[in-house]
Structure formats: C-alpha cells, structure tokens
PDB file of C-alpha atoms in Angstrom:
ATOM      1  CA  MET A   1      -3.219  15.503  14.427  1.00  0.00           C
ATOM      2  CA  THR A   2      -4.738  13.138  16.978  1.00  0.00           C
ATOM      3  CA  ASN A   3      -3.096   9.727  17.179  1.00  0.00           C
ATOM      4  CA  LEU A   4      -5.423   7.054  15.782  1.00  0.00           C
ATOM      5  CA  ALA A   5      -3.840   3.918  17.223  1.00  0.00           C
ATOM      6  CA  GLY A   6      -4.936   1.992  20.276  1.00  0.00           C
ATOM      7  CA  ARG A   7      -8.544   3.145  20.206  1.00  0.00           C
ATOM      8  CA  VAL A   8     -12.042   1.711  20.135  1.00  0.00           C
ATOM      9  CA  ALA A   9     -13.898   3.310  17.236  1.00  0.00           C
ATOM     10  CA  LEU A  10     -17.673   3.181  16.969  1.00  0.00           C
ATOM     11  CA  GLY A  11     -18.932   1.823  13.646  1.00  0.00           C
ATOM     12  CA  VAL A  12     -22.329   2.709  12.232  1.00  0.00           C
ATOM     13  CA  ALA A  13     -22.578  -0.119   9.686  1.00  0.00           C
ATOM     14  CA  GLY A  14     -24.909  -2.163  11.874  1.00  0.00           C
ATOM     15  CA  LEU A  15     -27.179   0.849  12.267  1.00  0.00           C
ATOM     16  CA  SER A  16     -27.381   1.638   8.569  1.00  0.00           C
ATOM     17  CA  PHE A  17     -28.511  -1.284   6.417  1.00  0.00           C
ATOM     18  CA  ALA A  18     -32.135  -1.695   7.488  1.00  0.00           C
ATOM     19  CA  PRO A  19     -34.780   0.596   8.984  1.00  0.00           C
ATOM     20  CA  ARG A  20     -34.255   1.156  12.705  1.00  0.00           C
ATOM     21  CA  ASP A  21     -35.171   3.673  15.375  1.00  0.00           C
ATOM     22  CA  ARG A  22     -33.007   6.526  14.100  1.00  0.00           C
ATOM     23  CA  SER A  23     -33.485   8.732  17.151  1.00  0.00           C
ATOM     24  CA  GLY A  24     -32.525   5.845  19.413  1.00  0.00           C
ATOM     25  CA  ASP A  25     -29.446   5.074  17.334  1.00  0.00           C
ATOM     26  CA  LEU A  26     -28.377   8.725  17.445  1.00  0.00           C
ATOM     27  CA  ALA A  27     -28.780   8.718  21.211  1.00  0.00           C
ATOM     28  CA  THR A  28     -26.658   5.557  21.449  1.00  0.00           C
ATOM     29  CA  ILE A  29     -23.830   7.007  19.335  1.00  0.00           C
ATOM     30  CA  ARG A  30     -23.894  10.288  21.239  1.00  0.00           C
ATOM     31  CA  ALA A  31     -23.797   8.450  24.556  1.00  0.00           C
ATOM     32  CA  GLY A  32     -20.756   6.573  23.285  1.00  0.00           C
ATOM     33  CA  ILE A  33     -19.072   9.849  22.380  1.00  0.00           C
ATOM     34  CA  ALA A  34     -19.940  11.245  25.805  1.00  0.00           C
ATOM     35  CA  ALA A  35     -18.396   8.123  27.349  1.00  0.00           C
ATOM     36  CA  GLY A  36     -15.100   8.738  25.587  1.00  0.00           C
ATOM     37  CA  ALA A  37     -15.318   7.502  21.991  1.00  0.00           C
ATOM     38  CA  THR A  38     -13.096   9.690  19.824  1.00  0.00           C
ATOM     39  CA  ILE A  39     -13.536   8.018  16.420  1.00  0.00           C
ATOM     40  CA  LEU A  40     -16.638   7.154  14.369  1.00  0.00           C
ATOM     41  CA  ASP A  41     -16.503   4.895  11.329  1.00  0.00           C
ATOM     42  CA  THR A  42     -18.967   5.086   8.439  1.00  0.00           C
ATOM     43  CA  ALA A  43     -19.071   4.740   4.631  1.00  0.00           C
ATOM     44  CA  ARG A  44     -21.009   5.657   1.528  1.00  0.00           C
ATOM     45  CA  ALA A  45     -21.950   1.973   1.232  1.00  0.00           C
ATOM     46  CA  TYR A  46     -23.644   1.919   4.644  1.00  0.00           C
ATOM     47  CA  ALA A  47     -27.082   2.850   3.390  1.00  0.00           C
ATOM     48  CA  HIS A  48     -30.681   1.967   2.697  1.00  0.00           C
ATOM     49  CA  VAL A  49     -31.625   1.385  -0.928  1.00  0.00           C
ATOM     50  CA  ASP A  50     -33.859   4.462  -0.884  1.00  0.00           C
ATOM     51  CA  GLN A  51     -31.501   6.505   1.314  1.00  0.00           C
ATOM     52  CA  PRO A  52     -28.057   6.206  -0.307  1.00  0.00           C
ATOM     53  CA  LEU A  53     -26.363   8.573   2.161  1.00  0.00           C
ATOM     54  CA  TYR A  54     -27.907   7.174   5.326  1.00  0.00           C
ATOM     55  CA  GLY A  55     -24.767   5.963   7.099  1.00  0.00           C
ATOM     56  CA  GLU A  56     -22.856   9.177   6.495  1.00  0.00           C
ATOM     57  CA  GLN A  57     -25.840  11.299   7.455  1.00  0.00           C
ATOM     58  CA  LEU A  58     -26.230   9.350  10.709  1.00  0.00           C
ATOM     59  CA  ALA A  59     -22.558   9.832  11.588  1.00  0.00           C
ATOM     60  CA  ALA A  60     -22.646  13.496  10.591  1.00  0.00           C
ATOM     61  CA  GLU A  61     -25.600  14.234  12.846  1.00  0.00           C
ATOM     62  CA  ALA A  62     -24.138  12.256  15.752  1.00  0.00           C
ATOM     63  CA  ALA A  63     -20.733  13.960  15.452  1.00  0.00           C
ATOM     64  CA  HIS A  64     -22.093  17.487  14.999  1.00  0.00           C
ATOM     65  CA  GLY A  65     -20.751  19.858  17.607  1.00  0.00           C
ATOM     66  CA  THR A  66     -18.148  17.374  18.909  1.00  0.00           C
ATOM     67  CA  SER A  67     -14.430  16.915  18.315  1.00  0.00           C
ATOM     68  CA  VAL A  68     -14.816  13.258  17.331  1.00  0.00           C
ATOM     69  CA  ILE A  69     -12.820  12.080  14.285  1.00  0.00           C
ATOM     70  CA  VAL A  70     -15.004  10.614  11.546  1.00  0.00           C
ATOM     71  CA  GLY A  71     -13.605   8.106   9.097  1.00  0.00           C
ATOM     72  CA  THR A  72     -15.680   7.499   5.976  1.00  0.00           C
ATOM     73  CA  LYS A  73     -15.164   5.600   2.740  1.00  0.00           C
ATOM     74  CA  GLY A  74     -15.931   5.931  -0.950  1.00  0.00           C
ATOM     75  CA  GLY A  75     -15.683   4.113  -4.250  1.00  0.00           C
ATOM     76  CA  HIS A  76     -18.273   1.573  -3.077  1.00  0.00           C
ATOM     77  CA  SER A  77     -22.022   2.061  -2.748  1.00  0.00           C
ATOM     78  CA  ARG A  78     -25.264   0.166  -2.440  1.00  0.00           C
ATOM     79  CA  THR A  79     -27.040  -0.453  -5.755  1.00  0.00           C
ATOM     80  CA  SER A  80     -29.905  -2.728  -4.636  1.00  0.00           C
ATOM     81  CA  GLU A  81     -31.073  -4.780  -1.663  1.00  0.00           C
ATOM     82  CA  THR A  82     -28.294  -7.299  -2.275  1.00  0.00           C
ATOM     83  CA  THR A  83     -25.676  -5.625  -4.488  1.00  0.00           C
ATOM     84  CA  TRP A  84     -22.944  -3.021  -4.181  1.00  0.00           C
ATOM     85  CA  ASP A  85     -20.562  -1.559  -6.749  1.00  0.00           C
ATOM     86  CA  ALA A  86     -16.802  -0.939  -6.530  1.00  0.00           C
ATOM     87  CA  ASP A  87     -15.149   1.907  -8.438  1.00  0.00           C
ATOM     88  CA  ILE A  88     -11.984   3.726  -7.349  1.00  0.00           C
ATOM     89  CA  SER A  89     -11.526   5.696 -10.545  1.00  0.00           C
ATOM     90  CA  ALA A  90     -10.501   9.333 -10.221  1.00  0.00           C
ATOM     91  CA  PRO A  91     -13.902  10.769 -11.294  1.00  0.00           C
ATOM     92  CA  ARG A  92     -15.788   8.501  -8.871  1.00  0.00           C
ATOM     93  CA  ILE A  93     -13.554   9.227  -5.882  1.00  0.00           C
ATOM     94  CA  ARG A  94     -13.682  12.978  -6.494  1.00  0.00           C
ATOM     95  CA  ALA A  95     -17.478  12.839  -6.778  1.00  0.00           C
ATOM     96  CA  ASP A  96     -17.805  10.732  -3.617  1.00  0.00           C
ATOM     97  CA  VAL A  97     -15.521  13.030  -1.622  1.00  0.00           C
ATOM     98  CA  ASP A  98     -17.501  16.079  -2.728  1.00  0.00           C
ATOM     99  CA  THR A  99     -20.728  14.356  -1.689  1.00  0.00           C
ATOM    100  CA  SER A 100     -19.277  13.492   1.718  1.00  0.00           C
ATOM    101  CA  LEU A 101     -18.120  17.065   2.213  1.00  0.00           C
ATOM    102  CA  ARG A 102     -21.701  18.210   1.633  1.00  0.00           C
ATOM    103  CA  VAL A 103     -23.125  15.591   3.997  1.00  0.00           C
ATOM    104  CA  PHE A 104     -20.761  16.594   6.799  1.00  0.00           C
ATOM    105  CA  GLY A 105     -21.027  20.309   6.045  1.00  0.00           C
ATOM    106  CA  ALA A 106     -17.241  20.421   6.115  1.00  0.00           C
ATOM    107  CA  GLU A 107     -14.421  21.903   4.100  1.00  0.00           C
ATOM    108  CA  ARG A 108     -12.181  18.944   4.946  1.00  0.00           C
ATOM    109  CA  LEU A 109     -12.869  15.316   5.876  1.00  0.00           C
ATOM    110  CA  ASP A 110     -10.945  13.819   8.811  1.00  0.00           C
ATOM    111  CA  LEU A 111     -10.154  10.428   7.256  1.00  0.00           C
ATOM    112  CA  TYR A 112     -11.205   9.059   3.869  1.00  0.00           C
ATOM    113  CA  TYR A 113     -10.702   5.473   2.675  1.00  0.00           C
ATOM    114  CA  LEU A 114     -10.893   3.694  -0.637  1.00  0.00           C
ATOM    115  CA  HIS A 115     -13.465   1.168   0.559  1.00  0.00           C
ATOM    116  CA  ARG A 116     -13.092  -1.940  -1.618  1.00  0.00           C
ATOM    117  CA  VAL A 117      -9.621  -1.971  -3.098  1.00  0.00           C
ATOM    118  CA  ASP A 118      -9.983  -5.745  -3.450  1.00  0.00           C
ATOM    119  CA  LEU A 119     -13.090  -5.552  -5.673  1.00  0.00           C
ATOM    120  CA  ALA A 120     -12.352  -2.520  -7.841  1.00  0.00           C
ATOM    121  CA  GLU A 121     -11.326  -3.025 -11.459  1.00  0.00           C
ATOM    122  CA  GLN A 122      -9.120   0.071 -11.387  1.00  0.00           C
ATOM    123  CA  PRO A 123      -5.537  -0.217 -10.111  1.00  0.00           C
ATOM    124  CA  VAL A 124      -4.947   0.952  -6.557  1.00  0.00           C
ATOM    125  CA  GLU A 125      -2.595   3.643  -7.874  1.00  0.00           C
ATOM    126  CA  GLU A 126      -5.467   5.529  -9.531  1.00  0.00           C
ATOM    127  CA  GLY A 127      -7.522   5.825  -6.369  1.00  0.00           C
ATOM    128  CA  VAL A 128      -4.550   6.597  -4.140  1.00  0.00           C
ATOM    129  CA  SER A 129      -3.157   9.294  -6.414  1.00  0.00           C
ATOM    130  CA  THR A 130      -6.603  10.896  -6.504  1.00  0.00           C
ATOM    131  CA  LEU A 131      -6.908  10.881  -2.721  1.00  0.00           C
ATOM    132  CA  ALA A 132      -3.373  12.213  -2.391  1.00  0.00           C
ATOM    133  CA  ALA A 133      -4.313  15.120  -4.675  1.00  0.00           C
ATOM    134  CA  LEU A 134      -7.437  15.740  -2.598  1.00  0.00           C
ATOM    135  CA  ARG A 135      -5.287  15.754   0.530  1.00  0.00           C
ATOM    136  CA  ASP A 136      -2.984  18.306  -1.085  1.00  0.00           C
ATOM    137  CA  GLU A 137      -6.051  20.372  -1.989  1.00  0.00           C
ATOM    138  CA  GLY A 138      -7.191  20.334   1.638  1.00  0.00           C
ATOM    139  CA  LYS A 139     -10.362  18.298   1.073  1.00  0.00           C
ATOM    140  CA  VAL A 140      -9.209  15.347   3.186  1.00  0.00           C
ATOM    141  CA  ALA A 141      -6.861  15.366   6.160  1.00  0.00           C
ATOM    142  CA  ARG A 142      -5.874  11.688   6.057  1.00  0.00           C
ATOM    143  CA  ILE A 143      -6.189   8.991   3.411  1.00  0.00           C
ATOM    144  CA  GLY A 144      -6.774   5.313   4.033  1.00  0.00           C
ATOM    145  CA  LEU A 145      -7.175   1.966   2.291  1.00  0.00           C
ATOM    146  CA  SER A 146      -9.735  -0.677   3.244  1.00  0.00           C
ATOM    147  CA  ASN A 147      -9.834  -4.354   2.278  1.00  0.00           C
ATOM    148  CA  VAL A 148      -6.282  -4.189   1.024  1.00  0.00           C
ATOM    149  CA  SER A 149      -3.385  -6.628   0.627  1.00  0.00           C
ATOM    150  CA  VAL A 150       0.282  -6.135   1.443  1.00  0.00           C
ATOM    151  CA  ALA A 151       1.112  -6.064  -2.263  1.00  0.00           C
ATOM    152  CA  GLU A 152      -1.461  -3.316  -2.841  1.00  0.00           C
ATOM    153  CA  LEU A 153      -0.114  -1.363   0.128  1.00  0.00           C
ATOM    154  CA  GLU A 154       3.380  -1.536  -1.300  1.00  0.00           C
ATOM    155  CA  ARG A 155       2.135  -0.230  -4.641  1.00  0.00           C
ATOM    156  CA  ALA A 156       0.068   2.499  -2.982  1.00  0.00           C
ATOM    157  CA  THR A 157       2.807   3.780  -0.703  1.00  0.00           C
ATOM    158  CA  ALA A 158       5.236   3.963  -3.607  1.00  0.00           C
ATOM    159  CA  ILE A 159       3.249   6.991  -4.778  1.00  0.00           C
ATOM    160  CA  ALA A 160       1.737   8.526  -1.619  1.00  0.00           C
ATOM    161  CA  ARG A 161       1.683   8.340   2.178  1.00  0.00           C
ATOM    162  CA  VAL A 162      -1.150   6.187   3.516  1.00  0.00           C
ATOM    163  CA  ASP A 163      -2.438   7.348   6.900  1.00  0.00           C
ATOM    164  CA  ALA A 164      -4.615   4.374   7.897  1.00  0.00           C
ATOM    165  CA  VAL A 165      -5.608   0.853   6.906  1.00  0.00           C
ATOM    166  CA  GLN A 166      -8.892  -0.904   7.675  1.00  0.00           C
ATOM    167  CA  ASN A 167      -9.264  -4.669   7.171  1.00  0.00           C
ATOM    168  CA  LYS A 168     -11.281  -7.515   8.625  1.00  0.00           C
ATOM    169  CA  HIS A 169      -9.311  -8.874  11.562  1.00  0.00           C
ATOM    170  CA  SER A 170     -10.874 -10.718  14.475  1.00  0.00           C
ATOM    171  CA  ALA A 171      -9.452 -11.740  17.804  1.00  0.00           C
ATOM    172  CA  MET A 172      -9.697 -15.445  17.031  1.00  0.00           C
ATOM    173  CA  GLY A 173      -9.313 -15.393  13.244  1.00  0.00           C
ATOM    174  CA  ARG A 174      -6.513 -12.818  12.869  1.00  0.00           C
ATOM    175  CA  GLU A 175      -7.407 -12.708   9.176  1.00  0.00           C
ATOM    176  CA  SER A 176      -5.114  -9.799   8.282  1.00  0.00           C
ATOM    177  CA  ALA A 177      -2.034 -10.724  10.292  1.00  0.00           C
ATOM    178  CA  ASP A 178       0.246 -10.033   7.327  1.00  0.00           C
ATOM    179  CA  VAL A 179      -1.244  -6.591   6.694  1.00  0.00           C
ATOM    180  CA  LEU A 180      -1.058  -5.763  10.404  1.00  0.00           C
ATOM    181  CA  ALA A 181       2.621  -6.760  10.429  1.00  0.00           C
ATOM    182  CA  TRP A 182       3.220  -4.444   7.461  1.00  0.00           C
ATOM    183  CA  CYS A 183       1.475  -1.622   9.320  1.00  0.00           C
ATOM    184  CA  GLU A 184       3.659  -2.206  12.369  1.00  0.00           C
ATOM    185  CA  VAL A 185       6.854  -1.998  10.340  1.00  0.00           C
ATOM    186  CA  ASN A 186       5.648   1.137   8.573  1.00  0.00           C
ATOM    187  CA  GLN A 187       3.934   2.724  11.594  1.00  0.00           C
ATOM    188  CA  VAL A 188       0.553   2.983   9.886  1.00  0.00           C
ATOM    189  CA  PRO A 189      -2.575   2.848  12.100  1.00  0.00           C
ATOM    190  CA  PHE A 190      -4.591  -0.334  11.490  1.00  0.00           C
ATOM    191  CA  PHE A 191      -8.337  -0.564  12.177  1.00  0.00           C
ATOM    192  CA  ALA A 192      -9.753  -4.054  12.703  1.00  0.00           C
ATOM    193  CA  TYR A 193     -13.351  -4.431  11.587  1.00  0.00           C
ATOM    194  CA  SER A 194     -15.559  -7.408  12.519  1.00  0.00           C
ATOM    195  CA  PRO A 195     -13.213  -7.966  15.495  1.00  0.00           C
ATOM    196  CA  LEU A 196     -15.535 -10.481  17.173  1.00  0.00           C
ATOM    197  CA  ARG A 197     -16.152 -12.732  14.186  1.00  0.00           C
ATOM    198  CA  SER A 198     -15.240 -16.389  14.881  1.00  0.00           C
ATOM    199  CA  SER A 199     -15.610 -15.479  18.494  1.00  0.00           C
ATOM    200  CA  THR A 200     -15.357 -18.801  20.382  1.00  0.00           C
ATOM    201  CA  ALA A 201     -12.829 -18.185  23.144  1.00  0.00           C
ATOM    202  CA  PRO A 202     -13.503 -20.559  26.052  1.00  0.00           C
ATOM    203  CA  ASN A 203     -10.434 -19.683  28.108  1.00  0.00           C
ATOM    204  CA  LEU A 204     -11.010 -15.939  27.889  1.00  0.00           C
ATOM    205  CA  ALA A 205     -14.680 -16.563  28.637  1.00  0.00           C
ATOM    206  CA  ALA A 206     -13.774 -18.469  31.788  1.00  0.00           C
ATOM    207  CA  ALA A 207     -11.356 -15.759  32.918  1.00  0.00           C
ATOM    208  CA  GLY A 208     -13.961 -13.113  32.221  1.00  0.00           C
ATOM    209  CA  LYS A 209     -16.623 -14.968  34.179  1.00  0.00           C
ATOM    210  CA  GLU A 210     -14.343 -15.052  37.211  1.00  0.00           C
ATOM    211  CA  ARG A 211     -13.800 -11.295  36.952  1.00  0.00           C
ATOM    212  CA  GLY A 212     -17.299 -10.284  35.895  1.00  0.00           C
ATOM    213  CA  ILE A 213     -16.096  -9.104  32.458  1.00  0.00           C
ATOM    214  CA  SER A 214     -17.671 -10.045  29.135  1.00  0.00           C
ATOM    215  CA  VAL A 215     -15.704 -12.266  26.796  1.00  0.00           C
ATOM    216  CA  GLN A 216     -16.427  -9.769  24.025  1.00  0.00           C
ATOM    217  CA  ARG A 217     -14.651  -7.005  25.940  1.00  0.00           C
ATOM    218  CA  LEU A 218     -11.690  -9.273  26.576  1.00  0.00           C
ATOM    219  CA  GLN A 219     -11.409 -10.219  22.915  1.00  0.00           C
ATOM    220  CA  LEU A 220     -11.307  -6.546  21.951  1.00  0.00           C
ATOM    221  CA  ARG A 221      -8.695  -5.996  24.669  1.00  0.00           C
ATOM    222  CA  ALA A 222      -6.674  -8.913  23.325  1.00  0.00           C
ATOM    223  CA  LEU A 223      -6.575  -7.308  19.901  1.00  0.00           C
ATOM    224  CA  LEU A 224      -5.567  -3.927  21.315  1.00  0.00           C
ATOM    225  CA  ALA A 225      -2.792  -5.635  23.286  1.00  0.00           C
ATOM    226  CA  SER A 226      -1.577  -7.486  20.199  1.00  0.00           C
ATOM    227  CA  SER A 227      -0.142  -4.457  18.397  1.00  0.00           C
ATOM    228  CA  PRO A 228       0.799  -0.847  19.158  1.00  0.00           C
ATOM    229  CA  VAL A 229      -0.699   0.353  15.852  1.00  0.00           C
ATOM    230  CA  LEU A 230      -4.045  -1.445  16.139  1.00  0.00           C
ATOM    231  CA  SER A 231      -7.483  -0.019  16.873  1.00  0.00           C
ATOM    232  CA  VAL A 232     -10.772  -1.915  16.804  1.00  0.00           C
ATOM    233  CA  ILE A 233     -14.093  -0.922  15.279  1.00  0.00           C
ATOM    234  CA  SER A 234     -17.016  -1.876  17.485  1.00  0.00           C
ATOM    235  CA  GLY A 235     -20.198  -2.595  15.587  1.00  0.00           C
ATOM    236  CA  ALA A 236     -22.290  -2.574  18.760  1.00  0.00           C
ATOM    237  CA  THR A 237     -25.857  -1.374  18.272  1.00  0.00           C
ATOM    238  CA  ARG A 238     -27.071  -1.190  21.895  1.00  0.00           C
ATOM    239  CA  LEU A 239     -25.827   1.296  24.473  1.00  0.00           C
ATOM    240  CA  GLU A 240     -24.881  -1.478  26.897  1.00  0.00           C
ATOM    241  CA  THR A 241     -22.601  -3.126  24.354  1.00  0.00           C
ATOM    242  CA  VAL A 242     -21.236   0.204  23.106  1.00  0.00           C
ATOM    243  CA  LEU A 243     -20.102   1.050  26.644  1.00  0.00           C
ATOM    244  CA  ASP A 244     -18.735  -2.462  27.152  1.00  0.00           C
ATOM    245  CA  SER A 245     -16.698  -2.150  23.949  1.00  0.00           C
ATOM    246  CA  LEU A 246     -15.303   1.247  24.948  1.00  0.00           C
ATOM    247  CA  ALA A 247     -14.224  -0.220  28.284  1.00  0.00           C
ATOM    248  CA  ALA A 248     -11.859  -2.553  26.412  1.00  0.00           C
ATOM    249  CA  ALA A 249      -9.459   0.352  25.840  1.00  0.00           C
ATOM    250  CA  THR A 250      -8.771   0.680  29.565  1.00  0.00           C
ATOM    251  CA  GLU A 251      -9.298  -2.903  30.728  1.00  0.00           C
ATOM    252  CA  PRO A 252      -6.154  -4.190  32.508  1.00  0.00           C
ATOM    253  CA  TRP A 253      -4.308  -6.863  30.531  1.00  0.00           C
ATOM    254  CA  ASP A 254      -2.245  -9.232  32.642  1.00  0.00           C
ATOM    255  CA  ASP A 255      -0.365 -12.506  32.298  1.00  0.00           C
ATOM    256  CA  THR A 256      -3.438 -14.583  33.183  1.00  0.00           C
ATOM    257  CA  LEU A 257      -5.457 -13.052  30.372  1.00  0.00           C
ATOM    258  CA  GLN A 258      -2.554 -13.305  27.934  1.00  0.00           C
ATOM    259  CA  THR A 259      -2.170 -17.005  28.767  1.00  0.00           C
ATOM    260  CA  ALA A 260      -5.915 -17.577  28.312  1.00  0.00           C
ATOM    261  CA  TYR A 261      -5.865 -15.813  24.959  1.00  0.00           C
ATOM    262  CA  ALA A 262      -2.848 -17.816  23.783  1.00  0.00           C
ATOM    263  CA  ALA A 263      -4.659 -21.026  24.730  1.00  0.00           C
ATOM    264  CA  ASP A 264      -7.736 -19.955  22.764  1.00  0.00           C
ATOM    265  CA  LEU A 265      -5.626 -19.121  19.717  1.00  0.00           C
ATOM    266  CA  ALA A 266      -4.133 -22.602  19.896  1.00  0.00           C
ATOM    267  CA  LEU A 267      -7.668 -24.000  19.654  1.00  0.00           C
ATOM    268  CA  ALA A 268      -8.719 -21.807  16.729  1.00  0.00           C
TER     269      ALA A 268
END
C-alpha cells in the first residue's frame, strides 16, 4: 500500500460546513489532485444540517476516477447547527462504514478513522475491535484513530494494528507532541490537522519574505521536517492556497529556515 507519511493531504472540512459554490470547490480539489495531491481527508461530521453526507459526497465526487487515497471518519456526526454527537459503539461504526461505502461506491474504504475518541462514552477498545473486524472483512484497508491520547493508543494497539493517527498539531503549538513521539517509536503515520493554528512565526515570516515564500508554506514545511512519520492536512479553500500548501512537500529546508523556526518556537 502507498506510504502515507511525509505528505500534504487536502482536507474538505472548510468546504463542508456552510453553503458554498460546490462546482468551484470541486474544481479546486481536482486541481489540487492534478497538481500532485495523493490524499484527501473528509468525515461524516463534515456536513450541512440538511445534507448529512455532504463532506463525504464532495470528496467522493472529487476523487472519482483518480488514484487518490481518501481518508474518512465515523462515529461522529452533525446533529444541528451547533451540535455533533460522538458514538464509537460497534453498531454505529458498522452503520457508518456501510454508509460511507455507499457514498464512495466502493467495496473497500482506503482509510477509516474513529473520529472523536476523546468525546465518545464507549471505550476505545469497542470501536477499534469493530474496525479491525471490518478490516478483516475487507471493508476498510486501513484503520485510524483521531483526537486520541497516548494512553488510548496503547489500549487500542493492544488489540489491533492502528494504521494512522490524526490529531490537532500546529507548527507553533505542537499540541500533540507526545502522540507524535509515540507514532515515531511505533512507526505509525501521523496526520496533523489545523497545522497553522497559533500561526505567529515572525522569524519564518522574515525568511520567507526574503525568498518570496509564504510563511504558511514554511510552517507546513517545518512540520514535515519535524518528523519522518508526519503528514499535514491543509484546510485551504482557494486554489492559490491549495497549491501553496502542496508546494510545502518539496520546499527546500535548510539550516537558515531551521534556525528561524527554532527561534519562533522559543517565542511561542
């Protein structure tokens, strides 16, 4: 299977929560795929109130006819304008996976996460054992955990192999440093979402200005350089920023940029 680490994935969350120009968003995602994106990220929870499958449907249409890997998530869905549920019970996860299979018109999903391990009342073991069974049945190729702690990862991996982790982790906040370290030790791909949150980075910004490179691209590059197992999820919604994010994967990373990033971390 394709290696997941060290990539810039395109996330559809920012395209999914409120009415937008759907045809324009599809064109943006497809242009990103044409420019080299190999992973899309979506979820059952990325939806309009009156269109509960919107985010998955958007990703499914954008990925149709391509070889892009799609990661999606279940056990968490929108229930109103301001509320979402969290349920990783076996019946819910099986139902959500079956729904996703129908949305993508697939016999097997590329990557499927338990979305809100941190909010669910059920123990992580129930959701993981269900996904592991679904992997054995051929309905999912890889299983992942999102919004997860090290302790929960230890419990989960005691019963099944986990193929990916997705947590909030920004260039300046490094909110999931402990989980990332666990992933490094265990060689599990880690996807950083909201990678530009807390994004003040004056030294990287100055270095980027000298080189004609956006500070956002350099922050994504800093994260990619920080760990061999890390990928970032770009939530860009405009083609210009999608392409800028994708460029982070191949942007040279030298001592000057590393020094600037270290100085910014010292200020954070």
